Coordinates of N, CA and C in Angstrom, one line a residue:
X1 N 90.7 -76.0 -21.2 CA 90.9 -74.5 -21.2 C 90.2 -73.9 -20.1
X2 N 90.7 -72.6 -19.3 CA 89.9 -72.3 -18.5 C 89.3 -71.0 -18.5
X3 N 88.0 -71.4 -17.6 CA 86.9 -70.2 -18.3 C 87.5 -68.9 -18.5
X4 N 88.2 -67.9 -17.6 CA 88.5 -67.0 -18.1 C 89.1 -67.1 -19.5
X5 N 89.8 -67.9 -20.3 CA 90.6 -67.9 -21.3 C 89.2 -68.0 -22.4
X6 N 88.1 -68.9 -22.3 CA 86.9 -68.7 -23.4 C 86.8 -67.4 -23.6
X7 N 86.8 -66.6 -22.0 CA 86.1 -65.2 -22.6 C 87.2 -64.0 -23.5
X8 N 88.6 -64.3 -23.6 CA 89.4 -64.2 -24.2 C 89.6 -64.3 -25.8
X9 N 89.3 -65.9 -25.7 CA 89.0 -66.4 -27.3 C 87.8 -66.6 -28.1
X10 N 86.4 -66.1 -27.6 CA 85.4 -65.8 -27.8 C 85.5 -64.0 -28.0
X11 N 86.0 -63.3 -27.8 CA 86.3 -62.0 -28.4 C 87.5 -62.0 -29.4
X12 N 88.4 -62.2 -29.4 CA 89.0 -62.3 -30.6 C 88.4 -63.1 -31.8
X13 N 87.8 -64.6 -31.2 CA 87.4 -65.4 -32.4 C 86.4 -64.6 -33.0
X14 N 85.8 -64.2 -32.3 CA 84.4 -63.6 -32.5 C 84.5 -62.4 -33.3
X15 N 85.6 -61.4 -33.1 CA 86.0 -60.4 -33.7 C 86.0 -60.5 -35.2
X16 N 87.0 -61.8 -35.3 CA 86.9 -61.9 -37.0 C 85.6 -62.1 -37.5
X17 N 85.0 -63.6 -36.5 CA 83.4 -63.8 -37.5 C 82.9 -62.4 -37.5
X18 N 82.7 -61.6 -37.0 CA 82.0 -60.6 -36.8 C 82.5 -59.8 -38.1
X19 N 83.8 -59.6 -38.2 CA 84.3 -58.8 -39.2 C 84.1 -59.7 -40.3
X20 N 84.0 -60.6 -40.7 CA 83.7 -61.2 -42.1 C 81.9 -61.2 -41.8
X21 N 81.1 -61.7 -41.3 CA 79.8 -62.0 -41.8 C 79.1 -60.4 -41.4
X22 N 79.2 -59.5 -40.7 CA 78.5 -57.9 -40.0 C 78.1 -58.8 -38.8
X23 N 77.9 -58.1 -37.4 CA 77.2 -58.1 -36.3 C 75.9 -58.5 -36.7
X24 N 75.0 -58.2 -37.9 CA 73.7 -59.0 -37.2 C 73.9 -60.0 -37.7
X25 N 74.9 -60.8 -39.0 CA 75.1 -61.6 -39.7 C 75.6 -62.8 -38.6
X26 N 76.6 -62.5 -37.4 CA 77.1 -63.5 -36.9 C 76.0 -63.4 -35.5
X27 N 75.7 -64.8 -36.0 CA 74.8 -65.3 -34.6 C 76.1 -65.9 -33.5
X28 N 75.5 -65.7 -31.8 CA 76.5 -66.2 -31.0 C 76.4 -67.7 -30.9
X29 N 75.5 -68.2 -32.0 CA 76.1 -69.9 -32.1 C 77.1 -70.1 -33.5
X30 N 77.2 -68.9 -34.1 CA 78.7 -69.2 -35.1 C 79.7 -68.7 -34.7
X31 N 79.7 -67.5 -33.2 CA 80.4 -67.4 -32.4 C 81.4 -68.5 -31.7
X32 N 80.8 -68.9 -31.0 CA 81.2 -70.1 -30.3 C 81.5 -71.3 -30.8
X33 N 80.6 -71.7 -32.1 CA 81.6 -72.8 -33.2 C 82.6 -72.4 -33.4
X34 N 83.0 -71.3 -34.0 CA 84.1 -70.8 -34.1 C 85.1 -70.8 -32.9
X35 N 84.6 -70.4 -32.0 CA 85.9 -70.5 -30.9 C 85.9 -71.8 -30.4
X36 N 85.4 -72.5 -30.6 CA 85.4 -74.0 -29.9 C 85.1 -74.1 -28.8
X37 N 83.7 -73.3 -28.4 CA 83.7 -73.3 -26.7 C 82.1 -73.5 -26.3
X38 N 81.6 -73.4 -25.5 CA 80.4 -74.2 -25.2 C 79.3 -73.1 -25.7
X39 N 78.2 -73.1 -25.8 CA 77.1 -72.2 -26.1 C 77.2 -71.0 -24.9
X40 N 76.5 -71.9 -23.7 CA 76.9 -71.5 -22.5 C 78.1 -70.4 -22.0
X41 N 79.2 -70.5 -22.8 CA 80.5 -69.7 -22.5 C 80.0 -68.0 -23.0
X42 N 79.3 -68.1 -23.5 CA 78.8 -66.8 -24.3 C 78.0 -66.0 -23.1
X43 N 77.1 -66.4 -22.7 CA 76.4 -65.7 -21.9 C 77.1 -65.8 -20.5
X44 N 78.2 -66.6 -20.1 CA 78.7 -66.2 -19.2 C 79.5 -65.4 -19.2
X45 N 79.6 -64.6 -20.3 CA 81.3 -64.2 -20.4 C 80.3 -62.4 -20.5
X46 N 79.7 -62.4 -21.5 CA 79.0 -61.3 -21.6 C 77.0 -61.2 -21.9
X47 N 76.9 -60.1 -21.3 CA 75.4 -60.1 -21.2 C 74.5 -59.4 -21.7
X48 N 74.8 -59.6 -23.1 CA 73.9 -59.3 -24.2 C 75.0 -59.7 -25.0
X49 N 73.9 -59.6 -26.5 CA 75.2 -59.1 -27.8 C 75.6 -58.2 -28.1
X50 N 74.9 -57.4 -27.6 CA 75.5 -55.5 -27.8 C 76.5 -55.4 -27.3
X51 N 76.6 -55.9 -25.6 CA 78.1 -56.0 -25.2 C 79.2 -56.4 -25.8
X52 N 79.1 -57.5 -26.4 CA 79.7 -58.5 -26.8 C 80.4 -57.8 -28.1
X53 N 79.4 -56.7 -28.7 CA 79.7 -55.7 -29.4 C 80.6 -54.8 -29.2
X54 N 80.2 -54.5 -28.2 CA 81.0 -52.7 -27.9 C 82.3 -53.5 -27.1
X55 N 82.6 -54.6 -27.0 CA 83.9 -55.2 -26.5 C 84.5 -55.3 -27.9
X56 N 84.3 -55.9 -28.0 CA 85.0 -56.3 -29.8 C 85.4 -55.0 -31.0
X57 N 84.4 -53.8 -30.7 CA 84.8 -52.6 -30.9 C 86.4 -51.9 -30.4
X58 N 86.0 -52.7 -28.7 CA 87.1 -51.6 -28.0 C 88.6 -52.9 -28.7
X59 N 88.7 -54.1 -28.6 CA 89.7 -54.7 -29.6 C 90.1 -54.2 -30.4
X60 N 89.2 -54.3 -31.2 CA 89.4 -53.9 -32.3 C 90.4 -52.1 -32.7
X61 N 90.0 -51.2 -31.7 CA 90.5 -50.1 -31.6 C 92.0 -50.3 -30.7
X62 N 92.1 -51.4 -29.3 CA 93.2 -51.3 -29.3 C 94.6 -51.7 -30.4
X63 N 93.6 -52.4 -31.3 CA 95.1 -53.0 -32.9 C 94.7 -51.5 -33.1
X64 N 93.9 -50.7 -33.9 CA 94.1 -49.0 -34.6 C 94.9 -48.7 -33.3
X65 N 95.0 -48.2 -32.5 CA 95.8 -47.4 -31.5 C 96.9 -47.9 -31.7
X66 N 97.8 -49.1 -31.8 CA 99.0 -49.6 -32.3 C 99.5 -48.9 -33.1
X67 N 98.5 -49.4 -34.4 CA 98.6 -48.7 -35.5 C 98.9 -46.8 -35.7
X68 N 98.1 -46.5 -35.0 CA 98.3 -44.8 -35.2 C 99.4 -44.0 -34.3
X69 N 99.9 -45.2 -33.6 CA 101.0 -44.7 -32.3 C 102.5 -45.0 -33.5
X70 N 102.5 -46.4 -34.6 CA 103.5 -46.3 -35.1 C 103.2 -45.5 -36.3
X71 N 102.1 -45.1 -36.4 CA 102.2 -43.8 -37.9 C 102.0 -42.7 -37.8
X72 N 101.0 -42.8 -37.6 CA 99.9 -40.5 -37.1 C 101.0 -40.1 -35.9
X73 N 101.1 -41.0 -34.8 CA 101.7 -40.0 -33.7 C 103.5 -40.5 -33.5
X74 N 103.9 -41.2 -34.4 CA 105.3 -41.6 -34.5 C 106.3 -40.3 -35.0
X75 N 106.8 -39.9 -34.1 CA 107.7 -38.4 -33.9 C 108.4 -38.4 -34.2
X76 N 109.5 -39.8 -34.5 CA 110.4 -40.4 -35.6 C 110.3 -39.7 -37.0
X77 N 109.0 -39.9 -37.9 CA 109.1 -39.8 -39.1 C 108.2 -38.3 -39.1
X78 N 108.7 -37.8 -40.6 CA 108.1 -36.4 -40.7 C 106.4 -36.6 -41.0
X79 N 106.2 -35.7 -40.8 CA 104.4 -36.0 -40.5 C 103.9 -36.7 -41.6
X80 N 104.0 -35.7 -42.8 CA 103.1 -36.4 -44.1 C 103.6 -37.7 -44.5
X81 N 104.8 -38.2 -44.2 CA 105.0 -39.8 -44.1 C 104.2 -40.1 -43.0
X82 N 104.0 -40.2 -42.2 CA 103.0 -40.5 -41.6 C 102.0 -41.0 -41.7
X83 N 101.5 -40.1 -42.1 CA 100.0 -39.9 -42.6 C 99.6 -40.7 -43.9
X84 N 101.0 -41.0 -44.7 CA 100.7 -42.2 -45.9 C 100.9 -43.7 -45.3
X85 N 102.3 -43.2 -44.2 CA 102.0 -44.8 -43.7 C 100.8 -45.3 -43.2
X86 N 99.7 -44.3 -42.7 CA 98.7 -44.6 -41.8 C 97.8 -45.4 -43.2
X87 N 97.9 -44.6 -44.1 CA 96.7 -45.0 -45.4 C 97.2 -46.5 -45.7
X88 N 98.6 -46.6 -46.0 CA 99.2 -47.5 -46.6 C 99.0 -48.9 -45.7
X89 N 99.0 -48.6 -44.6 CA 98.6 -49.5 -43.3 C 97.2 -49.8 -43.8
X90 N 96.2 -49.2 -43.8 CA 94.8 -49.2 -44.7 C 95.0 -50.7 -45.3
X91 N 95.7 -50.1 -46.5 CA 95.6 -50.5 -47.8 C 96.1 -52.1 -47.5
X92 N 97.0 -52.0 -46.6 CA 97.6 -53.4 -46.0 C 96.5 -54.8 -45.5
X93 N 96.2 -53.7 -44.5 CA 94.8 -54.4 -44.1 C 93.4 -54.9 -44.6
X94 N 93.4 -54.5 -46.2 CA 92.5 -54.7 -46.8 C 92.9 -55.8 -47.7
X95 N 94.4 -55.8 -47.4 CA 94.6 -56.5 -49.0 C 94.7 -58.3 -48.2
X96 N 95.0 -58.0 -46.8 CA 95.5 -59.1 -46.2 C 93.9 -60.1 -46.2
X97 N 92.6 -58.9 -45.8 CA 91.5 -60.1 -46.2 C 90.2 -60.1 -47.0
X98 N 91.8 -59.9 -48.4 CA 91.2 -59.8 -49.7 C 89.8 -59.3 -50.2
X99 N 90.3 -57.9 -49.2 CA 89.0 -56.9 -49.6 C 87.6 -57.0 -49.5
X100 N 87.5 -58.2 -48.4 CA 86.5 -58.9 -47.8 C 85.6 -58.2 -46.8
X101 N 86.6 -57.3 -46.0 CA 86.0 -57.2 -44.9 C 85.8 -55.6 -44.6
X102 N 86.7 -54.7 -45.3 CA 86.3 -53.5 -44.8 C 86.9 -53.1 -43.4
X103 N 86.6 -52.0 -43.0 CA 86.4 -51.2 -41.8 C 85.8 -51.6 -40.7
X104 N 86.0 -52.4 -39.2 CA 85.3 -52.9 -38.5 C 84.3 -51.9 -38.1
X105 N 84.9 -50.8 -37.9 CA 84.3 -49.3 -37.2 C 83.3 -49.2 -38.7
X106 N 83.9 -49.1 -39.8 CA 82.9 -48.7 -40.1 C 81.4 -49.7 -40.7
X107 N 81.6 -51.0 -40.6 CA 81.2 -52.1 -40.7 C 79.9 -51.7 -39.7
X108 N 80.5 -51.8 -38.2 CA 79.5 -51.7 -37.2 C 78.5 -50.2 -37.5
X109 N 79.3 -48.9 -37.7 CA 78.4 -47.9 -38.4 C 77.5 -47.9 -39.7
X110 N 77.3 -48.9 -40.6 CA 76.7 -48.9 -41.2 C 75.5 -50.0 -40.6
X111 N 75.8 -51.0 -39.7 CA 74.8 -51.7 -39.7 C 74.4 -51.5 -38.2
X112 N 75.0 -51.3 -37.4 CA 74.5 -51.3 -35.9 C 74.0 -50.3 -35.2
X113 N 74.3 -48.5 -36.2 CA 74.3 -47.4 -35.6 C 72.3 -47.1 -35.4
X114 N 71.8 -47.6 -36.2 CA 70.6 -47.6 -35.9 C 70.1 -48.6 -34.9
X115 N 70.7 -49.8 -34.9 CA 70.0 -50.6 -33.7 C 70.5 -50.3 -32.4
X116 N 71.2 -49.9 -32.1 CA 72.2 -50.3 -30.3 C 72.7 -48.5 -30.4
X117 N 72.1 -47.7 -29.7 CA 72.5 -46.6 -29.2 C 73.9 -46.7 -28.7
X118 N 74.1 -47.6 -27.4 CA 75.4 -47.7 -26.7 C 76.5 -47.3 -27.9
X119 N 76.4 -48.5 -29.2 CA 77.1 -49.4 -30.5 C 77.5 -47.6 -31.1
X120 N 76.7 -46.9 -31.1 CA 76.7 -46.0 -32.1 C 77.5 -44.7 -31.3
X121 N 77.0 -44.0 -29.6 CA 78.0 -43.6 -29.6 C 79.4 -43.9 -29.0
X122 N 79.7 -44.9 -28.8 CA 81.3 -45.4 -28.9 C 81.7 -45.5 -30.2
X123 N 81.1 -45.5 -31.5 CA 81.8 -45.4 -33.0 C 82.1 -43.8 -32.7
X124 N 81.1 -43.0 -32.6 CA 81.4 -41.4 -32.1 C 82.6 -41.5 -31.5
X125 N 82.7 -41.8 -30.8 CA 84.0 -41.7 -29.4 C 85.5 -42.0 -30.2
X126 N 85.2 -43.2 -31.0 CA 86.2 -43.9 -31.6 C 86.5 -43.4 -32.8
X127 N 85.6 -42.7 -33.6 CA 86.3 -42.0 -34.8 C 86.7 -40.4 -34.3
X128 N 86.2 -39.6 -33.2 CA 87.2 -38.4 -32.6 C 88.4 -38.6 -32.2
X129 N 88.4 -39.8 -31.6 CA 89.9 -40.0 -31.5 C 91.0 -40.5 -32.4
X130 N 90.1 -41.4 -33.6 CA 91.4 -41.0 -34.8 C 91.1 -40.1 -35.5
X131 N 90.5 -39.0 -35.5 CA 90.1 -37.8 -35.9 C 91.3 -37.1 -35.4
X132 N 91.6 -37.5 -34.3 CA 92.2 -36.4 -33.1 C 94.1 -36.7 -33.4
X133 N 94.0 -37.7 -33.7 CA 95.0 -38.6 -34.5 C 95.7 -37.5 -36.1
X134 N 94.9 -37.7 -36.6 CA 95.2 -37.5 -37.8 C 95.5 -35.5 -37.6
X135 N 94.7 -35.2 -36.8 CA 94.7 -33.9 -36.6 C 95.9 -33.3 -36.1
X136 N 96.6 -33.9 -35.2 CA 97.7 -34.1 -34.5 C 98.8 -34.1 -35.7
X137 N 98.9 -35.3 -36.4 CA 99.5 -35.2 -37.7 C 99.6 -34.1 -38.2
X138 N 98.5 -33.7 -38.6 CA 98.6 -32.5 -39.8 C 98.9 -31.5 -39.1
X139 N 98.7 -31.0 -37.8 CA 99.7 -29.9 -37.2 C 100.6 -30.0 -37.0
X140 N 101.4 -31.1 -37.2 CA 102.8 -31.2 -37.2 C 103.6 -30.5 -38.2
X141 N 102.5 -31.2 -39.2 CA 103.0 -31.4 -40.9 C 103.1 -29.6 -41.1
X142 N 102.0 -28.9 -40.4 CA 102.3 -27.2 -40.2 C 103.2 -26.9 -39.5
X143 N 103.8 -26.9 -38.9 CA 104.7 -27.2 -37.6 C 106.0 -27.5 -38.3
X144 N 105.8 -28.4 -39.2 CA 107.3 -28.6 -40.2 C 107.3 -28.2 -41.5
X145 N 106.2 -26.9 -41.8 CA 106.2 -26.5 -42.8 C 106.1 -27.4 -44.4
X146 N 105.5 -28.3 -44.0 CA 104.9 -29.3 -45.0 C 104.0 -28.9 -45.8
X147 N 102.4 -28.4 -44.6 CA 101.2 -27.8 -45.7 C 101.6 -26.2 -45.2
X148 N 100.6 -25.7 -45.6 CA 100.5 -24.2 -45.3 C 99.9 -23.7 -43.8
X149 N 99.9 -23.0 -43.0 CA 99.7 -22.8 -42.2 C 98.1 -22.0 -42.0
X150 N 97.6 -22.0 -43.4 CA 96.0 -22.0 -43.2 C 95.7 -23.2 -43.2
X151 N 96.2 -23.9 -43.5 CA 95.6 -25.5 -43.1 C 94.5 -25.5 -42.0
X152 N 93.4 -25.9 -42.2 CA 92.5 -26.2 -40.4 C 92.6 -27.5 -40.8
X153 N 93.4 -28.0 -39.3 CA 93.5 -29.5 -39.3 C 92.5 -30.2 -38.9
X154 N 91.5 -29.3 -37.9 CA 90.4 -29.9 -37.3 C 89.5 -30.4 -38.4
X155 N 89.1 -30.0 -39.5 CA 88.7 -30.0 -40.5 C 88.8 -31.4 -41.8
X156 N 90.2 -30.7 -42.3 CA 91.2 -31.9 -42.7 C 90.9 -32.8 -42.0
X157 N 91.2 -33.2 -41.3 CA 91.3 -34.3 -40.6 C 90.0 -35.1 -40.2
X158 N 89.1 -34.5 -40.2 CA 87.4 -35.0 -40.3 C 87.2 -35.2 -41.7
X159 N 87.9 -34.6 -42.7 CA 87.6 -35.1 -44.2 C 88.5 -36.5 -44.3
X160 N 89.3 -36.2 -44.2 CA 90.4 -37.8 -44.0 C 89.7 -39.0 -44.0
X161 N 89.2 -38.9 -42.5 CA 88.7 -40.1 -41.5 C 87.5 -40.5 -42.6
X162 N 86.4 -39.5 -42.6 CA 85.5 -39.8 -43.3 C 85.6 -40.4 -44.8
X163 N 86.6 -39.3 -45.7 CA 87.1 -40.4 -47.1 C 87.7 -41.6 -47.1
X164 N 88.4 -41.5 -45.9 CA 89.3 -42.6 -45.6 C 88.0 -44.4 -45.4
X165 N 87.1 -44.1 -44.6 CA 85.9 -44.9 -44.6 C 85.0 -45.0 -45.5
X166 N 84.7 -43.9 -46.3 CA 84.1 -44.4 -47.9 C 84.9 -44.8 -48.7
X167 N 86.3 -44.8 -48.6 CA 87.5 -45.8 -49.4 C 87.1 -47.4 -49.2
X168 N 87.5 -47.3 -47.5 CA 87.2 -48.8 -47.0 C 86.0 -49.6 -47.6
X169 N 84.9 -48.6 -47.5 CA 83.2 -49.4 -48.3 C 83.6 -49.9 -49.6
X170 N 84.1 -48.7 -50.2 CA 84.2 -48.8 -52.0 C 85.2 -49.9 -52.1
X171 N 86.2 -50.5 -51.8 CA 87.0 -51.4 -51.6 C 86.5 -52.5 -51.3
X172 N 85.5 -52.7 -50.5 CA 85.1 -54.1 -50.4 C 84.0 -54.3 -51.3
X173 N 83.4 -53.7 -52.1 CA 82.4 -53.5 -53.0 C 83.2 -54.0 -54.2
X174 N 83.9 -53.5 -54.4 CA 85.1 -53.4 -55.5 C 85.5 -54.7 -55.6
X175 N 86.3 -54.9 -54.2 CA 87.5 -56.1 -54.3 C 88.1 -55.7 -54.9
X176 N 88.8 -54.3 -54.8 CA 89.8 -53.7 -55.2 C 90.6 -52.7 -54.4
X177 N 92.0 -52.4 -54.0 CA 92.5 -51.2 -53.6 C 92.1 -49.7 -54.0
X178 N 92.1 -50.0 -55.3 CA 91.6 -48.8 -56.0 C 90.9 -47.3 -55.6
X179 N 90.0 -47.9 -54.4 CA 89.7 -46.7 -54.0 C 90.1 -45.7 -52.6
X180 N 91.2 -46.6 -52.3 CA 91.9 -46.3 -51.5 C 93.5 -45.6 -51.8
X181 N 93.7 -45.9 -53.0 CA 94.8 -45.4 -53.8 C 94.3 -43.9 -54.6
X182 N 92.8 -44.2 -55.1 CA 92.8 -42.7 -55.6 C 92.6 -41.6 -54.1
X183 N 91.9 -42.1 -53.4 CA 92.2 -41.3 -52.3 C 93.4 -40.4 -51.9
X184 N 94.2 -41.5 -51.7 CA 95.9 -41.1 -51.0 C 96.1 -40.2 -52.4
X185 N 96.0 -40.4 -53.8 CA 96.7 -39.7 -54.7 C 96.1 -38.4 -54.7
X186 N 95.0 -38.3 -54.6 CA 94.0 -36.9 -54.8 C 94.3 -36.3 -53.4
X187 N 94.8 -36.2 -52.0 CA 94.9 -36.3 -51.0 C 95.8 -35.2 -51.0
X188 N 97.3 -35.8 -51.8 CA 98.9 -35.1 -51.6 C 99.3 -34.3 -52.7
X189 N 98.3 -35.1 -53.5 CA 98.6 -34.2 -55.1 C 97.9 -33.0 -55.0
X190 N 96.7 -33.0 -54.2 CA 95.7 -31.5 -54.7 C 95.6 -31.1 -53.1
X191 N 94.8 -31.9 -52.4 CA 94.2 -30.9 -51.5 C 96.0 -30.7 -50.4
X192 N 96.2 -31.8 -50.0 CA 97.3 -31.1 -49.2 C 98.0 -30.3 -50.0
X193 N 98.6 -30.5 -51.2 CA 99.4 -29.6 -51.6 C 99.2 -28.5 -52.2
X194 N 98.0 -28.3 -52.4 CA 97.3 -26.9 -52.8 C 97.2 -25.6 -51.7
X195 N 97.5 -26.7 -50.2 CA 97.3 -25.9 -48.9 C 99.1 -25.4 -48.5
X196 N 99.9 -25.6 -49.6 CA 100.9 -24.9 -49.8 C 102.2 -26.3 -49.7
X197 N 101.8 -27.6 -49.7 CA 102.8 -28.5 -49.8 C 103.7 -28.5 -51.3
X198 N 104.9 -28.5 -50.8 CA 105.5 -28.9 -52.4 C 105.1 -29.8 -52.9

């Protein structure tokens, strides 16, 4: 295999250990078992583990950007479908590793935001922008006369993200959907549609 390709498969491999065991949990020698590549491959590729961190973040966020380009910002479908497919997408991805793993973003916020400054504001960076996401959404959803036009999406949308991430915790605690389901229900049934949705 050639070196550039370790530092390839040493971030994705690494991605998952990372997302199953937490960042302080995966040492870069279960790293590298994992990817099947020399000890050595690791510090050639990146220089620190923080790095090794805030790469695996930005990964990780280009799969959500996928993600929110075919749901939150997909101009195809009417907003508030959207906005469930975004959850429902969630719910997908939780169920696929059996509620194991949670939220990578918010995985690294709970455990890294105190050690690695860098770690902590790039999660900043990265939940404005699906902040900025969902925000986008719900002005549509005004825009097509879905919620009510006092809606503040800036707002909404910072409640979302943030429930949306105490779902993810309570879910892997759980080993259940459950709190990702009462979410979406309490979501469309009261607060959006209180804000004037049918």
């Amino acid at each position: 295999m050639a070196k550039s390709s370790h530092r390839e498969k040493i971030l994705s491999v690494g991605m998952e250990v990372v997302h199953r065991h937490g960042f302080a949990g995966a040492s870069v020698r279960d790293i590298v078992k994992a990817a099947g590549v020399p000890q050595g491959s690791f510090t050639n590729h990146f220089v620190s583990k923080e790095a090794f961190g805030l790469e695996v973040i930005d990964l990780y966020y280009a799969n959500a950007l996928k993600t929110m380009a075919e749901t939150l910002r997909n101009e195809e479908l009417p907003p508030l479908q959207r906005l469930r497919a975004y959850i429902d997408r969630t719910k997908e991805r939780l169920i696929r590793n059996e509620m194991r793993n949670g939220c990578l973003f918010g995985n690294f916020a709970a455990e890294a935001s105190e050690v690695s400054e860098p770690i902590r504001q790039r999660l900043v960076e990265v939940f404005d922008e699906v902040q900025a996401a969902v925000a986008h959404c719900l002005r549509a959803a005004v825009k097509a006369g879905e919620v009510s036009p006092s809606l503040d999406c800036d707002e909404t949308a910072a409640f979302i993200v943030s429930s949306l991430q105490g779902a993810n915790l309570m879910t892997k605690t759980l080993r259940s959907t459950v709190p990702v389901e009462r979410f979406k229900e309490i979501l469309f049934s009261s607060i959006l549609r209180h804000t004037g949705s049918a």
